[in-house]
Short mmCIF file of C-alpha atoms in Angstrom, two decimals:
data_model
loop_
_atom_site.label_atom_id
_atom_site.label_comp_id
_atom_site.label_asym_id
_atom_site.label_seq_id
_atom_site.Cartn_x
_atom_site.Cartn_y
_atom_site.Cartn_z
CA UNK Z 1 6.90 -11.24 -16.15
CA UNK Z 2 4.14 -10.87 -13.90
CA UNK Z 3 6.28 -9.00 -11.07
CA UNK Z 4 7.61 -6.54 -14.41
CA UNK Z 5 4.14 -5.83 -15.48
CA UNK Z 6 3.35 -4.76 -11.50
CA UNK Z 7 5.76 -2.95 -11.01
CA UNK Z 8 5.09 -0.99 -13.87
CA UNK Z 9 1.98 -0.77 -12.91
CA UNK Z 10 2.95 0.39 -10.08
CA UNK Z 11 5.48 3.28 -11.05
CA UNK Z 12 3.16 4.52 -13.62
CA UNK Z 13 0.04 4.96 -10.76
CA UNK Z 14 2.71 6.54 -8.56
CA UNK Z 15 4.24 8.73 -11.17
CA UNK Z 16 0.26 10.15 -11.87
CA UNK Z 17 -1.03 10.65 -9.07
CA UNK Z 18 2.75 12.94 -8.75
CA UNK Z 19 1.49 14.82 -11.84
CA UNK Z 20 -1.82 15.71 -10.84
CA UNK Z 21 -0.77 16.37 -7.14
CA UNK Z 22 2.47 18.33 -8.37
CA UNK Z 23 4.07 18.15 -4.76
CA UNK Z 24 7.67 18.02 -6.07
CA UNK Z 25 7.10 20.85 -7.84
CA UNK Z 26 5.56 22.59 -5.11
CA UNK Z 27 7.11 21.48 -1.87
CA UNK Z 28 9.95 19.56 -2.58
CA UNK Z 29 11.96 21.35 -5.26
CA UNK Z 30 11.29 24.61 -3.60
CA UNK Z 31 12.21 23.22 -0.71
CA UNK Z 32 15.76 21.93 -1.87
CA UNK Z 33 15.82 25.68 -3.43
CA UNK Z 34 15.76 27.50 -0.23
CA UNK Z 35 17.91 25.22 1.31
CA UNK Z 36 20.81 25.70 -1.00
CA UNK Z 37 20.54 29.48 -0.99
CA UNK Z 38 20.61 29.51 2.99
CA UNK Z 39 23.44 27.38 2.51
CA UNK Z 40 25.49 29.71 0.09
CA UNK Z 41 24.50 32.82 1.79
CA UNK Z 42 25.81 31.07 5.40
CA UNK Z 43 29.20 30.39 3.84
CA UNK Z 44 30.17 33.85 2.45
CA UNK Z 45 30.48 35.38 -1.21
CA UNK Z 46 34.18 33.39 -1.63
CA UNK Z 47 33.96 32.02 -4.18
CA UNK Z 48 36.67 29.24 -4.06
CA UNK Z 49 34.49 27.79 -0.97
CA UNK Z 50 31.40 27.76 -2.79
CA UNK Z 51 32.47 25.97 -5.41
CA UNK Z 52 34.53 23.22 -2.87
CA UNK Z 53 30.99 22.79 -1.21
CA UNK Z 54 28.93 22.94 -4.05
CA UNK Z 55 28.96 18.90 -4.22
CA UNK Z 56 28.23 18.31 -0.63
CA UNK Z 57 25.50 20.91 -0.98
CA UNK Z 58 24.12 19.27 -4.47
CA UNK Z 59 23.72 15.68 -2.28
CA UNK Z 60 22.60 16.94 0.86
CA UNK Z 61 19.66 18.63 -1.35
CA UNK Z 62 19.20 15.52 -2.70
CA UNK Z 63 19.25 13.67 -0.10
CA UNK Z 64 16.65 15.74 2.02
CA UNK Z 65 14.48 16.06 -0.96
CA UNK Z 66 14.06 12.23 -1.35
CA UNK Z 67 13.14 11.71 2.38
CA UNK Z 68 10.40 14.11 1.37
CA UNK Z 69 9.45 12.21 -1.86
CA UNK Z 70 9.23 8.98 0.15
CA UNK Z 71 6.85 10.55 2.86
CA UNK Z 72 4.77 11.60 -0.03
CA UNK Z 73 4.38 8.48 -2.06
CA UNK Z 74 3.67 6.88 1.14
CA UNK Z 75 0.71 8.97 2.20
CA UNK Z 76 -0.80 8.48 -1.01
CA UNK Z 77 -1.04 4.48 0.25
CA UNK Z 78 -2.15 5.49 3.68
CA UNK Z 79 -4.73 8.36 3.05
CA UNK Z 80 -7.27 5.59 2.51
CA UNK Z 81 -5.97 2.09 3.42
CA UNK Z 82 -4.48 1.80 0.14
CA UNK Z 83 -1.98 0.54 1.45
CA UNK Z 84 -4.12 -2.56 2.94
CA UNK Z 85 -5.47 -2.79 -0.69
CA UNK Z 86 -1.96 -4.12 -2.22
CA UNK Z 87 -0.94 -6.28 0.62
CA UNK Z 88 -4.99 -7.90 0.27
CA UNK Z 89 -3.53 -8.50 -3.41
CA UNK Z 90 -2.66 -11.57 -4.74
CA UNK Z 91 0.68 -9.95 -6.64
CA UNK Z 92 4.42 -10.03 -5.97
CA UNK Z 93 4.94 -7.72 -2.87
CA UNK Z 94 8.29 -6.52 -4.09
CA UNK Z 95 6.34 -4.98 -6.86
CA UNK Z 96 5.40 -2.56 -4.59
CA UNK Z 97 8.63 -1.91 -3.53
CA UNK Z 98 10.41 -1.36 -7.37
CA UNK Z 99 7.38 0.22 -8.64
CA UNK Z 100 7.51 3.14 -6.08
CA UNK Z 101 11.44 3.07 -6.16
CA UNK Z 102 11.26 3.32 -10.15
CA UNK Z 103 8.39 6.62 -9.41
CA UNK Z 104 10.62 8.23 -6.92
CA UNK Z 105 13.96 8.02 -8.95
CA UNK Z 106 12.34 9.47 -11.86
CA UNK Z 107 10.89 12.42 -9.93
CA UNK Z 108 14.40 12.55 -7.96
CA UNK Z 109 16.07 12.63 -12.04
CA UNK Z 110 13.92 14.97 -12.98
CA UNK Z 111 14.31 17.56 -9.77
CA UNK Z 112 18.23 16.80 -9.62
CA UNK Z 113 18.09 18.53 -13.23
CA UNK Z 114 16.23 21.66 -11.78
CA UNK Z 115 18.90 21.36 -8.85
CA UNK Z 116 22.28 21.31 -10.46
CA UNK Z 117 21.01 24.42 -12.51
CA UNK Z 118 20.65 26.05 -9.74
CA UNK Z 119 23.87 25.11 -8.60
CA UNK Z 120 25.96 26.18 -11.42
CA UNK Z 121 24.28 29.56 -11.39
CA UNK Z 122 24.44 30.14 -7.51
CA UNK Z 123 27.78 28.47 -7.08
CA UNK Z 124 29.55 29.35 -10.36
CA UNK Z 125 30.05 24.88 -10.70
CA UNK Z 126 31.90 23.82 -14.20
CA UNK Z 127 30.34 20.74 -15.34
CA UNK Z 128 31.95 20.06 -18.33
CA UNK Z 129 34.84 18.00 -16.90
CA UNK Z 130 33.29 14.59 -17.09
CA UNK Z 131 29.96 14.79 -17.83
CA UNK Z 132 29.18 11.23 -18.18
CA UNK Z 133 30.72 10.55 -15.07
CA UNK Z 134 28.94 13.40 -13.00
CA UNK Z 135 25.45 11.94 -14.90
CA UNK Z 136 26.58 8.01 -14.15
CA UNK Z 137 27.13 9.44 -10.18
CA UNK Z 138 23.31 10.71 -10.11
CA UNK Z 139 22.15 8.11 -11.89
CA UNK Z 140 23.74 5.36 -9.32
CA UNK Z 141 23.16 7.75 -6.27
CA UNK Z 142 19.67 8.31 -7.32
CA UNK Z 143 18.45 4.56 -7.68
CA UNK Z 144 20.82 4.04 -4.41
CA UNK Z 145 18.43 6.17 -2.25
CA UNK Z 146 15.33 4.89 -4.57
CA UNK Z 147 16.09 1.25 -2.95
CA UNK Z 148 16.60 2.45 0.92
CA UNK Z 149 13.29 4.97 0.67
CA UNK Z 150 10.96 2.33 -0.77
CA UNK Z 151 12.54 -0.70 1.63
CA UNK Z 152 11.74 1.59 5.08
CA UNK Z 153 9.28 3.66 3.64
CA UNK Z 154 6.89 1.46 4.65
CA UNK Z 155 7.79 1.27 8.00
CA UNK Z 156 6.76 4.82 8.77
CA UNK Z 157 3.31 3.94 7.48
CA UNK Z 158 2.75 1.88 11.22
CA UNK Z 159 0.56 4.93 13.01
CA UNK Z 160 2.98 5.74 16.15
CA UNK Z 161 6.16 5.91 14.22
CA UNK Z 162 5.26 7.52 11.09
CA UNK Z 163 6.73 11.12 11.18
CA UNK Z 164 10.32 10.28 12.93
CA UNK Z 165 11.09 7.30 11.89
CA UNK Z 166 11.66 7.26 8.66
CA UNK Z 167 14.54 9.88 8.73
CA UNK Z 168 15.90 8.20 11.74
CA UNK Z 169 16.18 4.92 9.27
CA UNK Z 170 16.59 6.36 5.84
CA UNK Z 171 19.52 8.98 6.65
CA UNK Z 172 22.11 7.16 8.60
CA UNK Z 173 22.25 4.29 5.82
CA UNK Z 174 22.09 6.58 2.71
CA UNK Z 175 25.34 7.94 4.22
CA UNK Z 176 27.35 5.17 1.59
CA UNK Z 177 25.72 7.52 -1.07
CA UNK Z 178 26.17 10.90 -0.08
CA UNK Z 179 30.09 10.04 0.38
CA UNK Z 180 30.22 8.76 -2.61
CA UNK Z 181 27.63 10.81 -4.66
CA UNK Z 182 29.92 14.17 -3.26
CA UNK Z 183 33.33 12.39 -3.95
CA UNK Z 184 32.53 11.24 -7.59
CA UNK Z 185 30.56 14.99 -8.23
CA UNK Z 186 33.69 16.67 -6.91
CA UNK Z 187 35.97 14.67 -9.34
CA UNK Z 188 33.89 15.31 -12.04
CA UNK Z 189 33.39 18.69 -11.54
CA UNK Z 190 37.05 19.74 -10.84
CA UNK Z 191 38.43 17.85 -14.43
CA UNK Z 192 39.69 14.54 -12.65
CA UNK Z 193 36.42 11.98 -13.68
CA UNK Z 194 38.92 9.35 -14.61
CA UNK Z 195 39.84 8.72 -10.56
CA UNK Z 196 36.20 8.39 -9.74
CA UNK Z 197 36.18 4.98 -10.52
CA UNK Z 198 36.03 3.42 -6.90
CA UNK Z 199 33.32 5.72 -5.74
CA UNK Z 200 30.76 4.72 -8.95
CA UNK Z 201 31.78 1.29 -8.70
CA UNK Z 202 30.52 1.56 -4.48
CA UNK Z 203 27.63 2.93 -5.89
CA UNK Z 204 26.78 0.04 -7.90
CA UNK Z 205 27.45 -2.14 -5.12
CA UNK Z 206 25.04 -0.24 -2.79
CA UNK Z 207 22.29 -0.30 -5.40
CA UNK Z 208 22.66 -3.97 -5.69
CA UNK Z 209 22.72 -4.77 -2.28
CA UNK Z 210 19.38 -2.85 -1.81
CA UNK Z 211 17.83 -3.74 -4.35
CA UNK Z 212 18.12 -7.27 -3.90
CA UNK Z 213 17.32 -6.66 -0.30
CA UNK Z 214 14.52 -5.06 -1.18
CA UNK Z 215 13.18 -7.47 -3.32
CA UNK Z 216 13.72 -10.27 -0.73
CA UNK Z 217 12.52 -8.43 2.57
CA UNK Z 218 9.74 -6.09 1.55
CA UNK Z 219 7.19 -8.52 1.52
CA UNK Z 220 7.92 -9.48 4.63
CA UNK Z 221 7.76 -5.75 6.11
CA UNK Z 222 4.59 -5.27 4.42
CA UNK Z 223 2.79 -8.16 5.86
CA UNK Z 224 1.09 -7.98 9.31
CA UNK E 1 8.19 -19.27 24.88
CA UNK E 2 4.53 -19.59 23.22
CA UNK E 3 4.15 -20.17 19.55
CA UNK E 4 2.06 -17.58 17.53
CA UNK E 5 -0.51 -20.03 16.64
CA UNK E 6 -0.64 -23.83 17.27
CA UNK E 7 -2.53 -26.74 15.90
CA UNK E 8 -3.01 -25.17 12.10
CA UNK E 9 -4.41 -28.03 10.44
CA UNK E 10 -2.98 -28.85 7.00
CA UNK E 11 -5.23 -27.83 4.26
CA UNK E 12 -2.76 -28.55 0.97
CA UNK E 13 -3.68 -30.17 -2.09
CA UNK E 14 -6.55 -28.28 -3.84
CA UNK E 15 -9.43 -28.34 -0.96
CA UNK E 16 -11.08 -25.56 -2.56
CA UNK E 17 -12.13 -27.98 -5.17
CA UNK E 18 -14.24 -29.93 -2.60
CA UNK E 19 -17.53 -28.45 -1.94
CA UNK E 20 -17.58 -30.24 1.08
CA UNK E 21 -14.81 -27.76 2.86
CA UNK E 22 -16.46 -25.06 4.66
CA UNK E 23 -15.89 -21.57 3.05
CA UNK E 24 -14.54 -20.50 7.24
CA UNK E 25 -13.59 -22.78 9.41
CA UNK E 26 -11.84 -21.23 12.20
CA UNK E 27 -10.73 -22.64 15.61
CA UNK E 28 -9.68 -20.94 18.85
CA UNK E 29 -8.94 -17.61 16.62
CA UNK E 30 -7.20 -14.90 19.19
CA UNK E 31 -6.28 -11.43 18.40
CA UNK E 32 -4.56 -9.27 20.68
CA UNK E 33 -2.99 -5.73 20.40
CA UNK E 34 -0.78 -4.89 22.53
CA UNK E 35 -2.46 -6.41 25.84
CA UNK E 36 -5.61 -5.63 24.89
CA UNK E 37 -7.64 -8.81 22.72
CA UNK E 38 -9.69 -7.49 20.27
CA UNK E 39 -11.06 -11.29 18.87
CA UNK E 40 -10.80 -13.97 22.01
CA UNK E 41 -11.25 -17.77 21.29
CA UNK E 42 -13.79 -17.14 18.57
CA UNK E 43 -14.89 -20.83 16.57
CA UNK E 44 -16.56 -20.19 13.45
CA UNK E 45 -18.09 -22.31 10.54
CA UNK E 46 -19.31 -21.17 7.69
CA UNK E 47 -20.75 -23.11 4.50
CA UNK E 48 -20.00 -22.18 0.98
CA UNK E 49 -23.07 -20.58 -0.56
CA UNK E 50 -23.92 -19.37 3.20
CA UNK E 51 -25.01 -15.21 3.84
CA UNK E 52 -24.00 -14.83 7.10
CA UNK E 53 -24.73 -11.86 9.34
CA UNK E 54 -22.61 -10.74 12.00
CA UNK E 55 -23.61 -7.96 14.56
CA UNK E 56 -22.55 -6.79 17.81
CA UNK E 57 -21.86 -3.45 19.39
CA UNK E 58 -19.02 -1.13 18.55
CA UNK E 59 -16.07 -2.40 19.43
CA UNK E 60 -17.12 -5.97 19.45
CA UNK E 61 -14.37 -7.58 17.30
CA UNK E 62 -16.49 -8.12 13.92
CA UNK E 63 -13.98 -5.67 12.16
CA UNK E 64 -11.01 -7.93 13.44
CA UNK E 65 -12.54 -10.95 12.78
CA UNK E 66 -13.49 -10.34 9.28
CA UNK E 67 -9.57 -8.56 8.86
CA UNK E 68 -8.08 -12.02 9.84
CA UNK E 69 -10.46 -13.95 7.43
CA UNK E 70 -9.58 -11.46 4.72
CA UNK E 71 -5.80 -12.45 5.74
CA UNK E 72 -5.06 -8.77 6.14
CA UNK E 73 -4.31 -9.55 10.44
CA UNK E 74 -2.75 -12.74 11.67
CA UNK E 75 -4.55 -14.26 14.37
CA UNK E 76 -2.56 -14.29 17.56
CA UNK E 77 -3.25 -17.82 18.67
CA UNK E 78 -5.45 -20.19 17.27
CA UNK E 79 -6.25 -21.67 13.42
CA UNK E 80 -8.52 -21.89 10.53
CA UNK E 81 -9.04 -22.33 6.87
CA UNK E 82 -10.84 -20.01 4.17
CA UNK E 83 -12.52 -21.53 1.45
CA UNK E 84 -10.40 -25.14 2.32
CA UNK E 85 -6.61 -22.47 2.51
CA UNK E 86 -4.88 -22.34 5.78
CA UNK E 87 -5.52 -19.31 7.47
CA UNK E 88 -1.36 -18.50 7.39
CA UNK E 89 0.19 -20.60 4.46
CA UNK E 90 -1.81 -19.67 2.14
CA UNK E 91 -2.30 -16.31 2.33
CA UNK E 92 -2.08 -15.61 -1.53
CA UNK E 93 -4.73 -18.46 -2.90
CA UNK E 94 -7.35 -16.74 -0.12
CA UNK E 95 -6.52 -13.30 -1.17
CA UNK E 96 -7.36 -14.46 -4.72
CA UNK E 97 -10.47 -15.65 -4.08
CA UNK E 98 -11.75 -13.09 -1.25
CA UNK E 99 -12.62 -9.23 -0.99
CA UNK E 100 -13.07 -7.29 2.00
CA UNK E 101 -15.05 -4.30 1.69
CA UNK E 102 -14.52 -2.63 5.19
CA UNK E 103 -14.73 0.94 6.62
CA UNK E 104 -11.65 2.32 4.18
CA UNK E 105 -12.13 2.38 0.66
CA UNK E 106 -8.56 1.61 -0.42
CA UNK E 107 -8.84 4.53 -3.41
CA UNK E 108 -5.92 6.68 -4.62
CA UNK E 109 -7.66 10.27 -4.16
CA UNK E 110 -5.59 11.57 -7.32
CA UNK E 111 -6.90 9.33 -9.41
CA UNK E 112 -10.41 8.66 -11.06
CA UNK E 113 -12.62 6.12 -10.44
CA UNK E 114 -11.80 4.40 -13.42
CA UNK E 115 -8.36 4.54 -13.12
CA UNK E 116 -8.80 3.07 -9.53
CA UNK E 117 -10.76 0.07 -11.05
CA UNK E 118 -8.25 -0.41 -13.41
CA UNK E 119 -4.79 -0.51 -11.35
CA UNK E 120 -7.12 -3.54 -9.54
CA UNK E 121 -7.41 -5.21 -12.67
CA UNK E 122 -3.85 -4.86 -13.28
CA UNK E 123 -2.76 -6.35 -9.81
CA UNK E 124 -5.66 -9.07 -9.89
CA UNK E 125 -4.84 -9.71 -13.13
CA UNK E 126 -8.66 -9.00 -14.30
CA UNK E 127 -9.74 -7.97 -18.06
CA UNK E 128 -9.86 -4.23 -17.80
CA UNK E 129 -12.89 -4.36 -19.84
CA UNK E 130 -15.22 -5.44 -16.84
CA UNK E 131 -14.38 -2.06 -15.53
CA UNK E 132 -17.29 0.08 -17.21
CA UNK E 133 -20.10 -2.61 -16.46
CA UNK E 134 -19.15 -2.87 -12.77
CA UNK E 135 -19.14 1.63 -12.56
CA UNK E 136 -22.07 1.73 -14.33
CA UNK E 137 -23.93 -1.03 -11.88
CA UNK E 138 -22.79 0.98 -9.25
CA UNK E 139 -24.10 3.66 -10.44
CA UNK E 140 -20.98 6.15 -11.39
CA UNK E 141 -21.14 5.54 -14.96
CA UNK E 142 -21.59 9.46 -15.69
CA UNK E 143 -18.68 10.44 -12.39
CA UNK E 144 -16.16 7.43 -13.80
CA UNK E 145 -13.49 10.05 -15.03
CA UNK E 146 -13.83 11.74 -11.93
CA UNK E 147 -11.23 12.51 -9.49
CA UNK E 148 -12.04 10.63 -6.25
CA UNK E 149 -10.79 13.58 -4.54
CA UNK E 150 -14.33 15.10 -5.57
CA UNK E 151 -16.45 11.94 -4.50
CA UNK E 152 -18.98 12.12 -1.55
CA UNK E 153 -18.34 9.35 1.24
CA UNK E 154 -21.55 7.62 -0.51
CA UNK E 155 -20.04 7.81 -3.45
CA UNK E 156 -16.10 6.32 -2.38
CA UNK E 157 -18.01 3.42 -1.17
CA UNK E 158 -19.73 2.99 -4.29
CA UNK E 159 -16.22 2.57 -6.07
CA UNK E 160 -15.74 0.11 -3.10
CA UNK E 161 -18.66 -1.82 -4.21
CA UNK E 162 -17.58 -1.58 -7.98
CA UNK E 163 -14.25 -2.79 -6.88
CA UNK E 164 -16.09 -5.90 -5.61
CA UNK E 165 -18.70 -6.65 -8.23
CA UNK E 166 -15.58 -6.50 -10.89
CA UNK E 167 -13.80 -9.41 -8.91
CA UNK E 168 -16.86 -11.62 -8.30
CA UNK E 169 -15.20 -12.98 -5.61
CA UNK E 170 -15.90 -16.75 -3.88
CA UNK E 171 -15.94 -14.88 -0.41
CA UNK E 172 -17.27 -11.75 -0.08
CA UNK E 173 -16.78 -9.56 3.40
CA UNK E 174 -18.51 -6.56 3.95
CA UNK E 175 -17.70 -4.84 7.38
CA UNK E 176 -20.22 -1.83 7.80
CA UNK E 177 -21.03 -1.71 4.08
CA UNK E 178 -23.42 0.45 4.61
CA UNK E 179 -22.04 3.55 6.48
CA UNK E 180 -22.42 6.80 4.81
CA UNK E 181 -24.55 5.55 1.97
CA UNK E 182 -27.64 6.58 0.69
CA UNK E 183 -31.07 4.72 0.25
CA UNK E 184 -30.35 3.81 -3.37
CA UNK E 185 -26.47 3.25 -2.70
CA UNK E 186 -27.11 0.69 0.31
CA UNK E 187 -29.76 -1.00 -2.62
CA UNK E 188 -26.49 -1.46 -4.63
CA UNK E 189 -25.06 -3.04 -1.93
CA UNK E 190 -27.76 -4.98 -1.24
CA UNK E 191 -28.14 -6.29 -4.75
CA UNK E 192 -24.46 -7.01 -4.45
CA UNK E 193 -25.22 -9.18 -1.48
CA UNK E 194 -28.11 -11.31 -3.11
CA UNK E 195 -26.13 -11.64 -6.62
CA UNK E 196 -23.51 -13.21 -4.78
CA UNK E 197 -26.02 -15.66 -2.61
CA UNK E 198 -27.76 -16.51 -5.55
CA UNK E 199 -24.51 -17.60 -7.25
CA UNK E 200 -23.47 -19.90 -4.85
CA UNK E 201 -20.94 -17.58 -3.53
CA UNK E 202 -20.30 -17.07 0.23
CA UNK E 203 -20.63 -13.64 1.89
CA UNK E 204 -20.35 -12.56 5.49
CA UNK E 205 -21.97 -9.42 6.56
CA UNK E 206 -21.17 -7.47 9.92
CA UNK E 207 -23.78 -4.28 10.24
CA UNK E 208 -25.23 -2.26 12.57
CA UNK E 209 -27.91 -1.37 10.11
CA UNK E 210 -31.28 -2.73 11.66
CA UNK E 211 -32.77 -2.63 8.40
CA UNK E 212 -30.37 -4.64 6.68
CA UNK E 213 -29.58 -7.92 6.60
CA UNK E 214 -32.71 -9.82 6.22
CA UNK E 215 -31.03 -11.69 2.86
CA UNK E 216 -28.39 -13.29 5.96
CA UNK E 217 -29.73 -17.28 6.43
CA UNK E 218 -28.16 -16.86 9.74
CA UNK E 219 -27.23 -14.44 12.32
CA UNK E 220 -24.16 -14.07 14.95
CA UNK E 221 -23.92 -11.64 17.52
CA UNK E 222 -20.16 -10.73 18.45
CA UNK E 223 -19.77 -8.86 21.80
CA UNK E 224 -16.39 -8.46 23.67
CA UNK E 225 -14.25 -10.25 21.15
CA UNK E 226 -16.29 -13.33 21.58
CA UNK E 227 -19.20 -14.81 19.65
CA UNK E 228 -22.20 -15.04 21.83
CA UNK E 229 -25.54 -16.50 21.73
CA UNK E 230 -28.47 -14.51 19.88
CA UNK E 231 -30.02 -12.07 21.86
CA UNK E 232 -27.14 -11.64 24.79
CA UNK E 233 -25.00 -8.69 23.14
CA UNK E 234 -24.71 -5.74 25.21
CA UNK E 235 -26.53 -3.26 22.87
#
């Protein structure tokens, strides 16, 4: 009860200091803007391509934009030694770790929204094959890379590796996702939801690995 | 290959309860980073109820020191016991009952003071109503909704020192409590100090302030990562 109440707790510090310092709204989702446009102008007016890459482009948006989300909850902790404040406290350390994983996923939700719109309209992307499978993909992809941010997050908060490490950590194993997040999105999106089975179900697997590994190992990482 | 530490006495079974335990009992405490030790073979005892006051030069080790009391660094070699809890087993029953107040406030800039005070509460699992007494005996009763973004240095480490008062903790550490502050903030801080002496609570203060301190029943000088007698420190 107590590690539900913290992590809470938590999320809902995370998620306001978010609203106040609106960085996903201006860095990040710009950010994942630009980078589909230069992506859509790079590959040519056809539209048949666009719409085969429009997946790939959606997660690769994603993805990028949740490195940057991670980096930013992070700073918040080490602007003042805040960071020092929660490991000095007497709470569940994985707290730390589901509480900023349930902030980011909810920001990551909310700009995936602003990001698919923008999709449809640039690429021309039907999404009213399987919608509940296209929504269960983002869902499962989102909390995915919610559980490998918040696990090596705070790993980039040691001084001498903080700007390239995280990347370096986070990218290679949300790679599960992305295959999976484009696969199941490019089912969905071309009428054929009911064979994206597999790829939800590895999805599910991947959030329940990290999870629990995350629940298990942060404290450790966090400690001295 | 050489263990971490080595000879961590065994401090189970409710010590704290025993007034006799010391509130710091540490023995052959090393810290090194990298190659270069910042705390070397440093003995301490201190007695519950004690105000002790720690000085040296910059640079010294107090910082350190205090850090691996507070639990927040492991000591590289060597043992020791807060408030009758071993020094590495149990981390969580010190960090209950201990606060360090060092040269980083620990505040979320985004939120307010309040709110800061109150995400403490929430982790320490405090009453959230002892929130408003502890601002206002700070002094930041009137800039509690505040942003901390918008806070002075003085007053950051006033929310420090609300953070503190609101916990009441058994051992309080204050590493350079004073830096920054004003006249009437470092009275705060002060008051803080003699509260807790008064109370029978323990408090360990490392300053370079000369003009603070005199509330300490006993001073240490720390120089070069070692304790060393009065009077020998290199500044």
């Amino acid at each position: 009860m107590n590690l539900l109440r913290q992590s809470v707790a938590m999320a809902a510090k995370d998620l306001r200091i978010e609203l106040r310092g609106r960085y996903a709204l201006s860095a990040i989702l710009p950010f994942a803007g630009t980078l589909l446009i230069v992506f859509g102008l790079s590959l040519g007016p056809g539209r048949t391509l666009l719409q085969e890459t429009a997946p790939g482009l959606l997660w690769l948006a994603v993805l990028f934009a949740s490195v940057l989300a991670f980096r930013r909850a992070y700073e918040a902790e080490g602007e003042d030694g805040a960071l020092e404040g929660l490991l000095l406290a007497p709470m569940d350390k994985a707290a730390v770790f589901l509480g900023k994983a349930a902030a980011v996923a909810a920001q990551l939700l909310a700009l995936e929204v602003a990001v698919i719109t923008l999709v449809v309209g640039l690429f021309d992307l039907s999404l009213g094959g399987a919608p509940f499978v296209l929504a269960g993909a983002f869902v499962l992809g989102t909390v995915g890379l919610a559980a490998v941010g918040s696990l090596f997050g705070v790993l980039a908060e040691s001084p001498r590796a903080r700007e390239a490490i995280f990347p370096l950590l986070v990218l290679p194993l949300a790679t599960p996702v992305l295959v999976a997040g484009v696969k199941a999105t490019s089912l969905a999106t071309t009428g054929r939801g009911g064979q994206a089975g597999g790829w939800l179900g590895l999805l599910v697997a991947f959030d329940l690995v990290f999870l629990a590994a995350g629940t298990l190992v942060y404290p450790y990482l966090l400690e001295d | 290959m050489i263990p971490r530490t080595v000879d961590a006495p065994r401090t189970h079974g409710s010590p704290a309860a025993d007034p006799a335990t010391p509130a710091v009992l540490l023995s052959g405490v090393t810290r090194v980073f990298g190659v270069a030790p910042a705390v070397v073979r440093v003995g301490l005892r201190v007695e519950r109820g004690e105000t002790l006051l720690l000085r040296g030069p910059n640079g010294a080790g107090k910082s350190t020191l205090l850090r691996i009391v507070a639990t927040a660094l492991s000591p590289t070699y060597g043992s020791g016991s807060v408030l009758g809890f071993d020094l590495l087993r149990d981390r969580d029953e010190i960090r209950r009952r201990c606060e360090l107040l060092g040269h980083r406030t620990r505040l979320y800039e985004d939120l307010t003071a309040r709110e800061n005070l109150r995400f403490v509460c929430t982790l320490y699992g405090l009453d959230p109503s002892r929130v408003g007494p502890a601002l206002e005996r700070a002094g930041l009763a009137d800039a509690a909704d505040d942003r901390v973004s918008g806070y002075s240095q003085g007053m950051r480490q006033r929310v420090a020192v609300a953070r503190a008062l609101l916990r009441r903790p058994e051992l309080l550490l204050l590493d350079e409590p004073y830096a920054g502050l004003d006249e009437e903030a470092k009275e705060v801080v002060d008051d803080a100090v003699r509260d807790a002496g008064a109370e029978g609570r323990t408090v360990i203060l490392a300053t370079h302030d000369p003009g603070r301190g005199d509330m300490a029943g006993r001073t240490l000088l720390m120089d070069g990562g070692r304790l060393v007698p009065a009077g020998s420190a290199s500044s």
